[in-house]
Coordinates of C-alpha atoms and ligand atoms in Angstrom, one line a residue:
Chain M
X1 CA 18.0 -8.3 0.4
X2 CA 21.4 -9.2 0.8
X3 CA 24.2 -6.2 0.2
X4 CA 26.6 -8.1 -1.8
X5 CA 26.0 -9.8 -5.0
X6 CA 27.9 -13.0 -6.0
X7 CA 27.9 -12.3 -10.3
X8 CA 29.7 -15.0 -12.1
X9 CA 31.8 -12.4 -13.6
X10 CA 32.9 -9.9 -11.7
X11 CA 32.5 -11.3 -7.9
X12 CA 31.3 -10.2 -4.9
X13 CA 29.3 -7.1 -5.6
X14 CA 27.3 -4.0 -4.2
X15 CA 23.7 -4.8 -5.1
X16 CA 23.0 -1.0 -6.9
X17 CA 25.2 -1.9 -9.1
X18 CA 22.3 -4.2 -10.5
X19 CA 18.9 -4.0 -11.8
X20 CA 16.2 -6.1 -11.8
X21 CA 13.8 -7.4 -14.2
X22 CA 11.4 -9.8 -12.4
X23 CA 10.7 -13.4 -12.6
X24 CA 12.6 -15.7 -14.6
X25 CA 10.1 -18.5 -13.9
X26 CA 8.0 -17.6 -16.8
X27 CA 9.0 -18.1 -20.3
X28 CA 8.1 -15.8 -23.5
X29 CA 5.4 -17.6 -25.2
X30 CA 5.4 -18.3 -29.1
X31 CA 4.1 -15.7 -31.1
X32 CA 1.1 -17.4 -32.3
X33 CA 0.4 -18.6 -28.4
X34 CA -3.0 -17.9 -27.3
X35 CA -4.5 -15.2 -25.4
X36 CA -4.3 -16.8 -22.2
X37 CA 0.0 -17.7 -22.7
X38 CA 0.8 -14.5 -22.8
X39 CA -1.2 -13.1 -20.4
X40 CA 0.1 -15.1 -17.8
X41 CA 3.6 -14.3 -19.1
X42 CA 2.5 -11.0 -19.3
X43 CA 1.2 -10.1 -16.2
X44 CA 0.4 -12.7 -13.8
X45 CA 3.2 -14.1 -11.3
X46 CA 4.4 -17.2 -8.7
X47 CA 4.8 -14.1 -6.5
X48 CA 6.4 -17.3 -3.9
X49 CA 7.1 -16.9 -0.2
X50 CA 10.1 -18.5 -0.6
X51 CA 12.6 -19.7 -3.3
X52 CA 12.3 -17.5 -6.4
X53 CA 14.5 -17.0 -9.7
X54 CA 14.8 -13.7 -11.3
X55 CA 16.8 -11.5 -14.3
X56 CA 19.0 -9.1 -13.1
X57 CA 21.2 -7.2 -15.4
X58 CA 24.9 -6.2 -13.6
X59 CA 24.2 -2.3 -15.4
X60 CA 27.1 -1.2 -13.4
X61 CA 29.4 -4.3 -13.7
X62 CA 29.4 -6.9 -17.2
X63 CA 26.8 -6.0 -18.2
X64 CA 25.3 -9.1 -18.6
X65 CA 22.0 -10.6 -17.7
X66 CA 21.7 -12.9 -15.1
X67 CA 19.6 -15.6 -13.3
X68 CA 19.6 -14.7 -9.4
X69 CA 17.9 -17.8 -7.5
X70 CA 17.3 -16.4 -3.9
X71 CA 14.6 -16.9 -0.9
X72 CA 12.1 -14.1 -0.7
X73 CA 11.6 -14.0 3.0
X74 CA 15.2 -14.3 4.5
X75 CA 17.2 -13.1 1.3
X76 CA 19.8 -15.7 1.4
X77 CA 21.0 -16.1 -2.4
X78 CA 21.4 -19.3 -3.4
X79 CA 22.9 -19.1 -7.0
X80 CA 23.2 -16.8 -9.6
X81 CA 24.5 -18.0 -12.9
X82 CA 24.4 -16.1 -16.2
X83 CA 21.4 -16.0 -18.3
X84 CA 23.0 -17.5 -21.1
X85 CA 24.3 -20.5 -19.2
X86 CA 20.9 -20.5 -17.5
X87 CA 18.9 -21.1 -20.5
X88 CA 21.2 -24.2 -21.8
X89 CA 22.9 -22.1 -24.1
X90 CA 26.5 -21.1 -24.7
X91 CA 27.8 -17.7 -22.7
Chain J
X1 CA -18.4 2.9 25.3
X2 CA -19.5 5.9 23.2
X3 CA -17.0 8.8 24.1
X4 CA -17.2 11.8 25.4
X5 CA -15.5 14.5 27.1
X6 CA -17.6 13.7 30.4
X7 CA -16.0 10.2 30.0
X8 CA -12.7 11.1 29.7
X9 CA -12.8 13.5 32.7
X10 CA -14.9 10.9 35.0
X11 CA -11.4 8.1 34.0
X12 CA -9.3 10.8 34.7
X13 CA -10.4 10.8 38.3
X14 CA -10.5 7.2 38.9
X15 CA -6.7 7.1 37.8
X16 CA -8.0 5.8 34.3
X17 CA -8.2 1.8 35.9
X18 CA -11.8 1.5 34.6
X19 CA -11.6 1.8 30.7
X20 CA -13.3 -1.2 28.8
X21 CA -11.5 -2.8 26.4
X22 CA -12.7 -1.3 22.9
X23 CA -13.2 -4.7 21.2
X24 CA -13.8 -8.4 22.8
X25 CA -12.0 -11.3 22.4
X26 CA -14.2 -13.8 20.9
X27 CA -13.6 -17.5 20.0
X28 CA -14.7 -18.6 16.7
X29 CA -18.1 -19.6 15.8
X30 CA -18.4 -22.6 13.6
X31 CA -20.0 -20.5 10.6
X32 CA -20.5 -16.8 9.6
X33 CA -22.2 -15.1 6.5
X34 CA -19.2 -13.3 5.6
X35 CA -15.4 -14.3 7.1
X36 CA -13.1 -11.3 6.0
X37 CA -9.1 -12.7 6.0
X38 CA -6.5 -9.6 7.2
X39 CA -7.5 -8.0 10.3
X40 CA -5.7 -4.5 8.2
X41 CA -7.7 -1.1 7.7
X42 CA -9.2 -2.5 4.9
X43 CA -10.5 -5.8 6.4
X44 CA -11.5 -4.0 8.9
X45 CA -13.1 -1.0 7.2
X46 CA -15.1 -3.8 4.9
X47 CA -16.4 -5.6 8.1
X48 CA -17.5 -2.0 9.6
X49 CA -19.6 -0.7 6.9
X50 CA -20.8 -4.3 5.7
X51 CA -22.6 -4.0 9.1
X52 CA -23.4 -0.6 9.7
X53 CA -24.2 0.3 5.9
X54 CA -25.1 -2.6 3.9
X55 CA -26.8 -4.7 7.5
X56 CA -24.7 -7.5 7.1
X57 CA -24.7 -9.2 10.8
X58 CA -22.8 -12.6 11.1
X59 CA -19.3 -11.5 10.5
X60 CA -16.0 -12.4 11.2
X61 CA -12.2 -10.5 10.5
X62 CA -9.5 -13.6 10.7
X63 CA -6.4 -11.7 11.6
X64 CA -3.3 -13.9 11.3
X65 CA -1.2 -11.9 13.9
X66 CA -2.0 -8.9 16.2
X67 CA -4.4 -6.3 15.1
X68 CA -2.6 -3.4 13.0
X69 CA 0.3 -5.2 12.4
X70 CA 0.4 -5.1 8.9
X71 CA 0.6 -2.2 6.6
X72 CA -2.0 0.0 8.8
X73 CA 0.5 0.6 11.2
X74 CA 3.2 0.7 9.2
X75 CA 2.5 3.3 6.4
X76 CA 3.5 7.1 6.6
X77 CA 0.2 8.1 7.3
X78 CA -1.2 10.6 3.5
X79 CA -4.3 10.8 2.3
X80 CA -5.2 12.3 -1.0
X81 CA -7.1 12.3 -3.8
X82 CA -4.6 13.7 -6.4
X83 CA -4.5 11.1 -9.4
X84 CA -5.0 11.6 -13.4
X85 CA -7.0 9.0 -14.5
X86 CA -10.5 8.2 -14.3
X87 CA -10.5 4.9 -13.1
X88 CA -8.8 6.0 -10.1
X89 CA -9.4 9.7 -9.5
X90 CA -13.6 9.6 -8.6
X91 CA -12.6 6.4 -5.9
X92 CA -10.0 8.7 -4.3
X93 CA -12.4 11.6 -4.1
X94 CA -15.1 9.4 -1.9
X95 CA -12.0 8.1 0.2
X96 CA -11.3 11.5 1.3
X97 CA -15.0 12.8 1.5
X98 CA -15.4 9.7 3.9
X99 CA -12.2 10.5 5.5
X100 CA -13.7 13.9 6.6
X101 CA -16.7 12.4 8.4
X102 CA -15.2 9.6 9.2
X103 CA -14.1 10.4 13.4
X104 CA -17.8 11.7 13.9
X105 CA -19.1 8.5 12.1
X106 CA -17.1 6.0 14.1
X107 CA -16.1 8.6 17.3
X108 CA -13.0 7.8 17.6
X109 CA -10.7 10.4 17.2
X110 CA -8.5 9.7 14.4
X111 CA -6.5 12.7 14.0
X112 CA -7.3 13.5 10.8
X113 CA -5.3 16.5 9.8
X114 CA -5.8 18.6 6.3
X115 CA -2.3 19.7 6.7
X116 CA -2.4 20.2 2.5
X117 CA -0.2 17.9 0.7
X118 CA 2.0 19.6 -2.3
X119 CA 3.9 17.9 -5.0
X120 CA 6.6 19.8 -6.4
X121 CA 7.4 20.1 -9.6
X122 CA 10.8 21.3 -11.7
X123 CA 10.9 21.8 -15.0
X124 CA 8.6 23.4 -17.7
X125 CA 7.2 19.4 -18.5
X126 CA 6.4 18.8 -14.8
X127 CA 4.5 21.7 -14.1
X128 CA 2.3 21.5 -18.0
X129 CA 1.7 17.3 -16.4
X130 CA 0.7 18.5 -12.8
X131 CA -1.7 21.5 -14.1
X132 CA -3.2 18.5 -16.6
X133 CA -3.3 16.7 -13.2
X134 CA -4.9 19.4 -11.2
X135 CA -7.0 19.9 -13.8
X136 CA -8.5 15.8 -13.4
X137 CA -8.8 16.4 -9.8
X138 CA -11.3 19.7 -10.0
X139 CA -13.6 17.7 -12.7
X140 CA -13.8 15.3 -10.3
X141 CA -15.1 17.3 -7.4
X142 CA -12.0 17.4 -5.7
X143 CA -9.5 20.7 -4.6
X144 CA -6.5 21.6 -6.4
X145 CA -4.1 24.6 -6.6
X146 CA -1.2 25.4 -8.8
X147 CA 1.5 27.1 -7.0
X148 CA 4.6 29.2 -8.5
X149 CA 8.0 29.3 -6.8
X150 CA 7.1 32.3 -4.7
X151 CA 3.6 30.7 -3.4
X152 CA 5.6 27.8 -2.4
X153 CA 8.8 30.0 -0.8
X154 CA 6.4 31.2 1.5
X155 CA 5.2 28.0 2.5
X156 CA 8.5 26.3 2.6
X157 CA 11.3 28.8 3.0
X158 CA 14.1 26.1 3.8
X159 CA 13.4 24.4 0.7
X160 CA 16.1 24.3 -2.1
X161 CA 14.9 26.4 -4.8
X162 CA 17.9 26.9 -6.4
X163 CA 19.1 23.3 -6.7
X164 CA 21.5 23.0 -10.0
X165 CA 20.1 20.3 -11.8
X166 CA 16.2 20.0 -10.0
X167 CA 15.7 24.0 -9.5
X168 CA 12.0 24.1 -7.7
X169 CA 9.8 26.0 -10.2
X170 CA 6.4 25.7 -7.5
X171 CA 4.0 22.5 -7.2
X172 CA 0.7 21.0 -7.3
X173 CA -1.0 21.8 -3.9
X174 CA -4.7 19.7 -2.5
X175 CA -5.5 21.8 0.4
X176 CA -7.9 18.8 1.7
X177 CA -4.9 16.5 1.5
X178 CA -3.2 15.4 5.0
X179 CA -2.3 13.0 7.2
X180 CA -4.3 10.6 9.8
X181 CA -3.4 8.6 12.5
X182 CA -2.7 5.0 11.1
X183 CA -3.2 3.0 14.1
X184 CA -6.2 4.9 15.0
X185 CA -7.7 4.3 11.9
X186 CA -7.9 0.2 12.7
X187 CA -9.0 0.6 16.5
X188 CA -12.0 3.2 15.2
X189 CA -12.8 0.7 12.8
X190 CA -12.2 -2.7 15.2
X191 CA -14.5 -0.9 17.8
X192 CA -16.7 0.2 15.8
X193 CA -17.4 -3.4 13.5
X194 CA -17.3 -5.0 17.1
X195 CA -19.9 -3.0 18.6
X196 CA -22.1 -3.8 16.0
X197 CA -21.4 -7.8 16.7
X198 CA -18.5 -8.4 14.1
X199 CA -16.0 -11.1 15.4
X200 CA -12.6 -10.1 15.2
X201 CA -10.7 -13.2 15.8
X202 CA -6.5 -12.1 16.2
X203 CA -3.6 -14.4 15.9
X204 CA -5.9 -17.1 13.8
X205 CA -4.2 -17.6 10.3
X206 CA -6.0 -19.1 7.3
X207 CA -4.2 -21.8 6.0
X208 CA -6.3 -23.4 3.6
X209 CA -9.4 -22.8 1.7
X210 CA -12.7 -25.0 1.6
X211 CA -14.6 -25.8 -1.3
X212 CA -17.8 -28.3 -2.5
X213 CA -16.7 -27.6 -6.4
X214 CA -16.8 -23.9 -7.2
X215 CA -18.5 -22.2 -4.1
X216 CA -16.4 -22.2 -1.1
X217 CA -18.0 -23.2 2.3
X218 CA -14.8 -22.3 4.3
X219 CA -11.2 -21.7 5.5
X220 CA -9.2 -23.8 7.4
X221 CA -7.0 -21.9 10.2
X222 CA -4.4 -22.4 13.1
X223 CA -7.6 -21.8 15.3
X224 CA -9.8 -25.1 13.2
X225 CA -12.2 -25.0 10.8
X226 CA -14.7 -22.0 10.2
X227 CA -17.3 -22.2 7.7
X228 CA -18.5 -19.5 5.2
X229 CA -20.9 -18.2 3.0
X230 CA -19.1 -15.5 1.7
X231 CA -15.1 -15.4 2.0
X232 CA -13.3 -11.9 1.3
X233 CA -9.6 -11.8 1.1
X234 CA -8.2 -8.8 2.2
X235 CA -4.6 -9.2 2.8
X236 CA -2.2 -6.4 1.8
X237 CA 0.9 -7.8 0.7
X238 CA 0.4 -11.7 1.2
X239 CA -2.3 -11.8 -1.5
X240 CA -0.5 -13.7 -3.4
X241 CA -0.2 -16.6 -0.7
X242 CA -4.1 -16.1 0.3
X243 CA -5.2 -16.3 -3.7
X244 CA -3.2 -19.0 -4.6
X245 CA -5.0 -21.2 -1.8
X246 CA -8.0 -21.0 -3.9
X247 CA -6.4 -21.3 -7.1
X248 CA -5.6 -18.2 -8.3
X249 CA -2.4 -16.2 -9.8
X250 CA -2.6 -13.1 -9.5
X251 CA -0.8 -9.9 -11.3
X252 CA 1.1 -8.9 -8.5
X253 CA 4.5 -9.3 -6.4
X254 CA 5.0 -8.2 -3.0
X255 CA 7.9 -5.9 -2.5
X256 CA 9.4 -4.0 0.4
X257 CA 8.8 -0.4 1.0
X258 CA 10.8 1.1 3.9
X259 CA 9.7 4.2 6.0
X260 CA 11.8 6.5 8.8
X261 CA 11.0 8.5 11.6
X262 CA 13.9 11.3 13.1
X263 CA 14.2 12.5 16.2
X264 CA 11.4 15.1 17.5
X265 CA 11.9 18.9 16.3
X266 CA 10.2 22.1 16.7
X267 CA 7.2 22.2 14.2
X268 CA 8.7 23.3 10.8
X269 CA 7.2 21.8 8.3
X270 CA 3.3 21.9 7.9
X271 CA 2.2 19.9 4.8
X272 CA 3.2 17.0 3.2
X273 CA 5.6 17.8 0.8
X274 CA 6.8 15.3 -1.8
X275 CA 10.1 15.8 -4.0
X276 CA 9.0 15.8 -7.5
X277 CA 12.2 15.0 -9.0
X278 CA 13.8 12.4 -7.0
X279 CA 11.9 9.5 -4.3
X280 CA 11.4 11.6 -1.2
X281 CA 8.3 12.7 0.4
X282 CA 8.1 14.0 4.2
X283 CA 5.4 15.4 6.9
X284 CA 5.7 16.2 10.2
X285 CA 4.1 14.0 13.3
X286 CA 2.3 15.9 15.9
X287 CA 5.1 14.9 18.8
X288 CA 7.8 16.5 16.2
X289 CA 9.1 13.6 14.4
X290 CA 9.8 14.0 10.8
X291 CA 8.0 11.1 8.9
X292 CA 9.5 10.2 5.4
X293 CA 10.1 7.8 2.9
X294 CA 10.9 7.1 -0.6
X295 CA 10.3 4.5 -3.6
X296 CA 10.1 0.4 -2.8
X297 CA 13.1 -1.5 -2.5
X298 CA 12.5 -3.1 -5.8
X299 CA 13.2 -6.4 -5.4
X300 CA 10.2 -9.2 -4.6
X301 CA 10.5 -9.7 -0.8
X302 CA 8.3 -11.1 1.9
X303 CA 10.8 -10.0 4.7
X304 CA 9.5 -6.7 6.5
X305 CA 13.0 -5.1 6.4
X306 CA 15.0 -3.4 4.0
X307 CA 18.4 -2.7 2.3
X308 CA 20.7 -0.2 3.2
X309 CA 21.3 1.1 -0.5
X310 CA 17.6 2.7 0.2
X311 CA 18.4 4.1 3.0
X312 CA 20.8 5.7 1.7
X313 CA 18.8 7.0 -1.1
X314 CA 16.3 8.3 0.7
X315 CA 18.7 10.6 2.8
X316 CA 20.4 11.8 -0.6
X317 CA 17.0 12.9 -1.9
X318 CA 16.1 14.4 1.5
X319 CA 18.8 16.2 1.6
X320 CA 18.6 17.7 -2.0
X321 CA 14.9 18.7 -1.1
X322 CA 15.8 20.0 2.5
X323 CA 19.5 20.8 2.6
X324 CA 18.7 21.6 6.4
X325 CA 18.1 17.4 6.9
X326 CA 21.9 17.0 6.7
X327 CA 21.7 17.7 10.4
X328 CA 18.7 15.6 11.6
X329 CA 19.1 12.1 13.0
X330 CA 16.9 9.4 12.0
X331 CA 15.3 8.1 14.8
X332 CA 13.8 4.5 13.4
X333 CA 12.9 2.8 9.8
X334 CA 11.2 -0.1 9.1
X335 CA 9.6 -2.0 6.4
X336 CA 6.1 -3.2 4.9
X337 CA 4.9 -5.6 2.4
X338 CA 3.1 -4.3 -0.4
X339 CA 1.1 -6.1 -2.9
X340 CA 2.9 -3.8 -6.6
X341 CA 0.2 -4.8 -9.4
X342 CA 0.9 -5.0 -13.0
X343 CA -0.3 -1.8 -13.9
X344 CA 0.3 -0.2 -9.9
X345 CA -3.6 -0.3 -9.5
X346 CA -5.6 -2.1 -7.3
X347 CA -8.5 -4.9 -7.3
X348 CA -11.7 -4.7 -5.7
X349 CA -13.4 -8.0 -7.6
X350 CA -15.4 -10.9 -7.5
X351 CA -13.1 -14.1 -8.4
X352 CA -13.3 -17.4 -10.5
X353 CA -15.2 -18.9 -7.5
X354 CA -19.0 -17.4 -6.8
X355 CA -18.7 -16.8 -3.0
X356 CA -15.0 -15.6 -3.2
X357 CA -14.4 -11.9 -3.1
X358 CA -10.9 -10.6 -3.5
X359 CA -9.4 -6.8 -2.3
X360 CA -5.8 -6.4 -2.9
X361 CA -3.0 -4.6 -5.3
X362 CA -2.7 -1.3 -3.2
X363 CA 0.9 -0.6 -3.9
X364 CA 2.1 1.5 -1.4
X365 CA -1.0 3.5 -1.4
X366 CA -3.5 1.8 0.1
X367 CA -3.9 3.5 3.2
X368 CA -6.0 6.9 1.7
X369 CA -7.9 4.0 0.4
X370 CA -8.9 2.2 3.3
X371 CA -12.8 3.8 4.1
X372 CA -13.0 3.7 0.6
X373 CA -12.0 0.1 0.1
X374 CA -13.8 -1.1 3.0
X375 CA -16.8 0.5 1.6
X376 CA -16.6 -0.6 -2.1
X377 CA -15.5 -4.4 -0.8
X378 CA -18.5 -4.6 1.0
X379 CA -21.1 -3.3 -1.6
X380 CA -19.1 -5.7 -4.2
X381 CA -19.7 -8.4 -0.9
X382 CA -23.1 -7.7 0.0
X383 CA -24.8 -6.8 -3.6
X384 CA -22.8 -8.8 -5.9
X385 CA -22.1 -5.2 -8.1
X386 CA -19.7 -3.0 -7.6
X387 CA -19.8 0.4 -6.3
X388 CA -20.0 3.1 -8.8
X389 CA -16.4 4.6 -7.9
X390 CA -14.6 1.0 -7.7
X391 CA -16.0 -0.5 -10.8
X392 CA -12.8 -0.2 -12.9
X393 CA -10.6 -2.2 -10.4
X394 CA -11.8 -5.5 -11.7
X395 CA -9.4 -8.0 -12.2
X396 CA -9.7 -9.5 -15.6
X397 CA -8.6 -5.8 -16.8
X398 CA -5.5 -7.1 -17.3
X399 CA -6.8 -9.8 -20.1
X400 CA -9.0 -7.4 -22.1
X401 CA -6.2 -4.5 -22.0
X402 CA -8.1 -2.0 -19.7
X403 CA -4.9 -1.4 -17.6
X404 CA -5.2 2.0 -14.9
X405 CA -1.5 2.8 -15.0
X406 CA -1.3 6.2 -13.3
X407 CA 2.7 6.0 -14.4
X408 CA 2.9 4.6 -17.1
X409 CA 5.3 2.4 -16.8
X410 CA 3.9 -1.2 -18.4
X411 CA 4.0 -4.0 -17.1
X412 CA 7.0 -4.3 -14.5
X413 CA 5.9 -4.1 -11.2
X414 CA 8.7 -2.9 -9.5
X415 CA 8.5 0.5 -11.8
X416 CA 4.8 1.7 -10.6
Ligands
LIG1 C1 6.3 2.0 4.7 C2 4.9 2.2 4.1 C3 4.4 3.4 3.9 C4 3.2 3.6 3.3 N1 2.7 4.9 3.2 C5 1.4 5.1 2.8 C6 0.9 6.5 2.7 O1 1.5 7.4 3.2 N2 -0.3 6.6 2.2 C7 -1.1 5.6 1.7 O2 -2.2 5.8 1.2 N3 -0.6 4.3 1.8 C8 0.6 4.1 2.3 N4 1.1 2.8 2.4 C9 0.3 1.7 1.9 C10 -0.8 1.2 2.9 O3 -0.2 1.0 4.1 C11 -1.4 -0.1 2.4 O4 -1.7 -0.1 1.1 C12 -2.6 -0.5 3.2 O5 -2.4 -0.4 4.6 C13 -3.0 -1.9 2.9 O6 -4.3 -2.3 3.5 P1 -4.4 -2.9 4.9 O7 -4.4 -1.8 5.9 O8 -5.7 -3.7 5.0 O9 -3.1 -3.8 5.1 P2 -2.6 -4.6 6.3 O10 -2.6 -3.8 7.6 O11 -1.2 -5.1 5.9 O12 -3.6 -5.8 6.4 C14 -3.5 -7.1 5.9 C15 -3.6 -8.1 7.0 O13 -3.7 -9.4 6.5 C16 -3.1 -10.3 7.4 N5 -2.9 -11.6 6.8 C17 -2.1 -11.9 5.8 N6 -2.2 -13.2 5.5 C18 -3.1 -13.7 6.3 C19 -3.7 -15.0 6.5 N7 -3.2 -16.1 5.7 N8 -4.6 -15.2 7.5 C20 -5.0 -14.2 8.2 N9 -4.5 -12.9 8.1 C21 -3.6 -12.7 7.1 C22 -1.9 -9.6 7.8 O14 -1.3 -10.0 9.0 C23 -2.3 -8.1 7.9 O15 -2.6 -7.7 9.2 C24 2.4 2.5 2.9 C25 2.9 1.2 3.1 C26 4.1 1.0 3.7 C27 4.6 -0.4 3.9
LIG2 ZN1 29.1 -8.8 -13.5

């Protein structure tokens, strides 16, 4: 894994300063979803050899959550934006 | 070649130029009964006793790089059967029976070593959680000793017992605990499944799976076509990538978990000895090394190497367990992928497809596992039932809520 972060926020930092969630490829079903929605938001995973998006919250830094889009074999990062911004919304 | 100490000596005096290799070279045959994917401990454990216990013949292991190049020869070498819960505990307790007999079964000298492994424990909560613990472990037939502060001062004098914030108040000690000889482990195993006419077939990877609607009839490879009955997938940290060419999502990522060698001492420590308040845990090899390791990285990774803010970690915690490791130089450390489940349990299971059999989730503690794995995977393989001890690994436990979560820690698999 790469050492240094790039966050939106706060630039270039050391990566313990973050913590990570897992995958932001699978999105929180509705409530009344079935079984089956939210077991494979739940539990079941891309798990990809490859390019992969995930939350990771800057704990030690803004704080903020944020969508980290990297390769999972030769670690090179290719964005991370924040989660807010990520999802369409406002920041 | 059976050995013996009449064979050793008889080398020894032709300058050791007449050893046979321990396991051919075969090309691929066009079909088998059974084709196992991962040529790992387990892969290989599952092809041993599918022939020798269950009389499975026609089998091949499809190993997509060099024998023991995965996880087997990678890991930090601890056996044990020291867990709480009940889906777990009994499946651990047959590993370690089998690991006992396992160099006369297979002679092959493992170097299986009941050095005793001890967790230590800190505080008041940790000791009540480890006696509940020990507790588990002697109603399932296995050892287990509670140890105060004194019993463990005279085991491990240099320890720091009087840390400020993680004081060590004793431990939870298995006797029958220890350490084997990794790479050992897959050439018993590889000699032994080849001497009873397994194929094991190196540097072939399996790149697709073949199917005539639900049953598959075989696996395409860089080494062509090779047809099936059954197909078992057996492959430690890339299960992911095997499962999903038949289909399947599983409940796991692969992560990195790193692992460090120093430089060779003068025998000091004698068990394994795990930190029970930060992620350290240490042994030491026979030629003097100390092996150690912590937690996983952390972060989903298919690259065997890991980050430096581990490393570091791993030191701190040494140090605050053995304040004499300030001083010690780490030789090497390097990285394996491990498949970390939902619920940091494995699966031992039969699939959404009839002839497809799927072992994987170990975590990083799938090597104690391996004659136990092998074993259950081929029962599950040969008999279509699981084996008494592996029948809560299925995988739809995640679906009706039957989750083995030794730590509690829900479903985030970077926390098991
Ligand atoms: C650093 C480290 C320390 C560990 N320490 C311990 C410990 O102290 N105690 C313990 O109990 N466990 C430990 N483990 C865990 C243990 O090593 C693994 O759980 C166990 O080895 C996994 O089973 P295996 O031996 O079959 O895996 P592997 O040896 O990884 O076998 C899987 C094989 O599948 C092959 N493969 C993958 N994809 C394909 C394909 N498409 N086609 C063909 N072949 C393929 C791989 O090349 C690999 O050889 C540790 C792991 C690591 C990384
Ligand atoms: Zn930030």
């Amino acid at each position: 894994m790469a050492s240094l972060i790039p966050c939106p926020h706060c630039g270039m930092r050391p990566k313990e300063e973050f913590t990570i969630k897992g995958s932001a490829d699978v999105a929180r079903p509705a409530p009344e979803a079935g079984t089956q929605d939210w077991l494979d938001y739940v539990y079941l995973r891309e798990n990809p050899m490859g390019r992969l998006s995930e939350y990771w919250h800057h704990a030690s830094g803004c704080r903020r959550w944020l969508v980290v889009s990297r390769d999972s074999v030769n670690h090179d990062i290719y964005s991370v934006q924040d989660a807010a911004q990520a999802k369409g919304g406002g920041a | 070649m059976r050995y013996s100490a009449l064979s050793i000596f008889l080398n020894a005096l032709s300058g050791n130029r007449h050893w046979q290799p321990a396991w051919r070279e075969p090309a691929p045959k066009p079909h088998y009964d059974v084709v196992i994917v991962g040529g790992g401990g387990h892969g290989l454990a599952t092809a041993y006793y599918l022939a020798k216990v269950f009389g499975v013949r026609n089998i091949a292991v499809l190993e997509k790089s060099y024998l023991g190049s995965g996880n087997i020869g990678r890991n930090t070498t601890i056996i044990r059967s020291n867990y709480l819960l009940e889906g777990n505990q009994p499946f651990y307790e047959f590993s370690l029976k089998l690991w006992e007999g396992l160099e006369q079964d297979f002679n092959f000298n493992a170097m299986v070593s009941q050095r005793g492994v001890l967790n230590l424990y800190h505080s008041d909560a940790q000791r009540d959680a480890y006696t509940r613990r020990g507790n588990a472990m002697l109603l399932s037939g296995a050892d287990a000793e509670l140890l105060d502060r004194d019993d463990v001062r005279r085991m491990l004098p240099f320890l720091d017992f009087t840390n400020a914030r993680f004081p060590i108040r004793g431990g939870l000690l298995q006797r029958r605990g220890g350490t084997v000889r990794h790479d050992a482990v897959a050439w018993g195993y590889a000699r032994g499944a080849d001497a009873l006419g397994v194929d094991i077939i190196q540097h072939c990877a399996v790149t697709g799976i073949r199917r005539e609607g639900d049953r598959v009839t075989g696996v395409d490879t860089t080494r062509g076509t090779i047809g099936c009955g059954k197909l078992a997938l057996s492959t430690a940290g890339h299960s992911s990538v095997t499962a999903s060419l038949a289909g399947l999502r599983l409940p796991v990522e692969s992560h990195v978990l790193q692992a460090f060698v120093s430089e060779g001492l003068k025998p000091f420590i004698d068990n394994v000895v795990t930190f029970g308040a930060g992620h350290f845990y240490v042994s030491q090899s026979d030629k003097g090394g100390l092996v150690f390791g912590g937690d996983i990285d952390g972060y989903n990774s298919y690259a065997r190497r890991g980050n430096l803010a581990t490393v570091e970690h791993v030191m701190e915690a040494g140090v605050a367990m053995i304040p004499g490791l300030s001083r010690i130089r780490a030789l090497r450390s390097w990285g394996g992928i491990v498949d970390m489940t939902m619920d940091g349990s494995p699966i031992i299971d039969k699939t959404h497809l009839p002839n497809l059999y799927l072992n994987a989730g170990w975590n990083y503690g799938g090597f104690k596992a391996t004659p136990a794995a092998g074993w259950c995977f081929a029962h599950l393989i040969a008999r279509d039932a699981p084996h008494e001890v592996a029948t809560a690994y299925r995988l739809d436990r995640f679906a009706r809520g039957y989750l083995i979560d030794e730590r509690g820690a829900g479903a985030q698999a970077n926390l098991h």
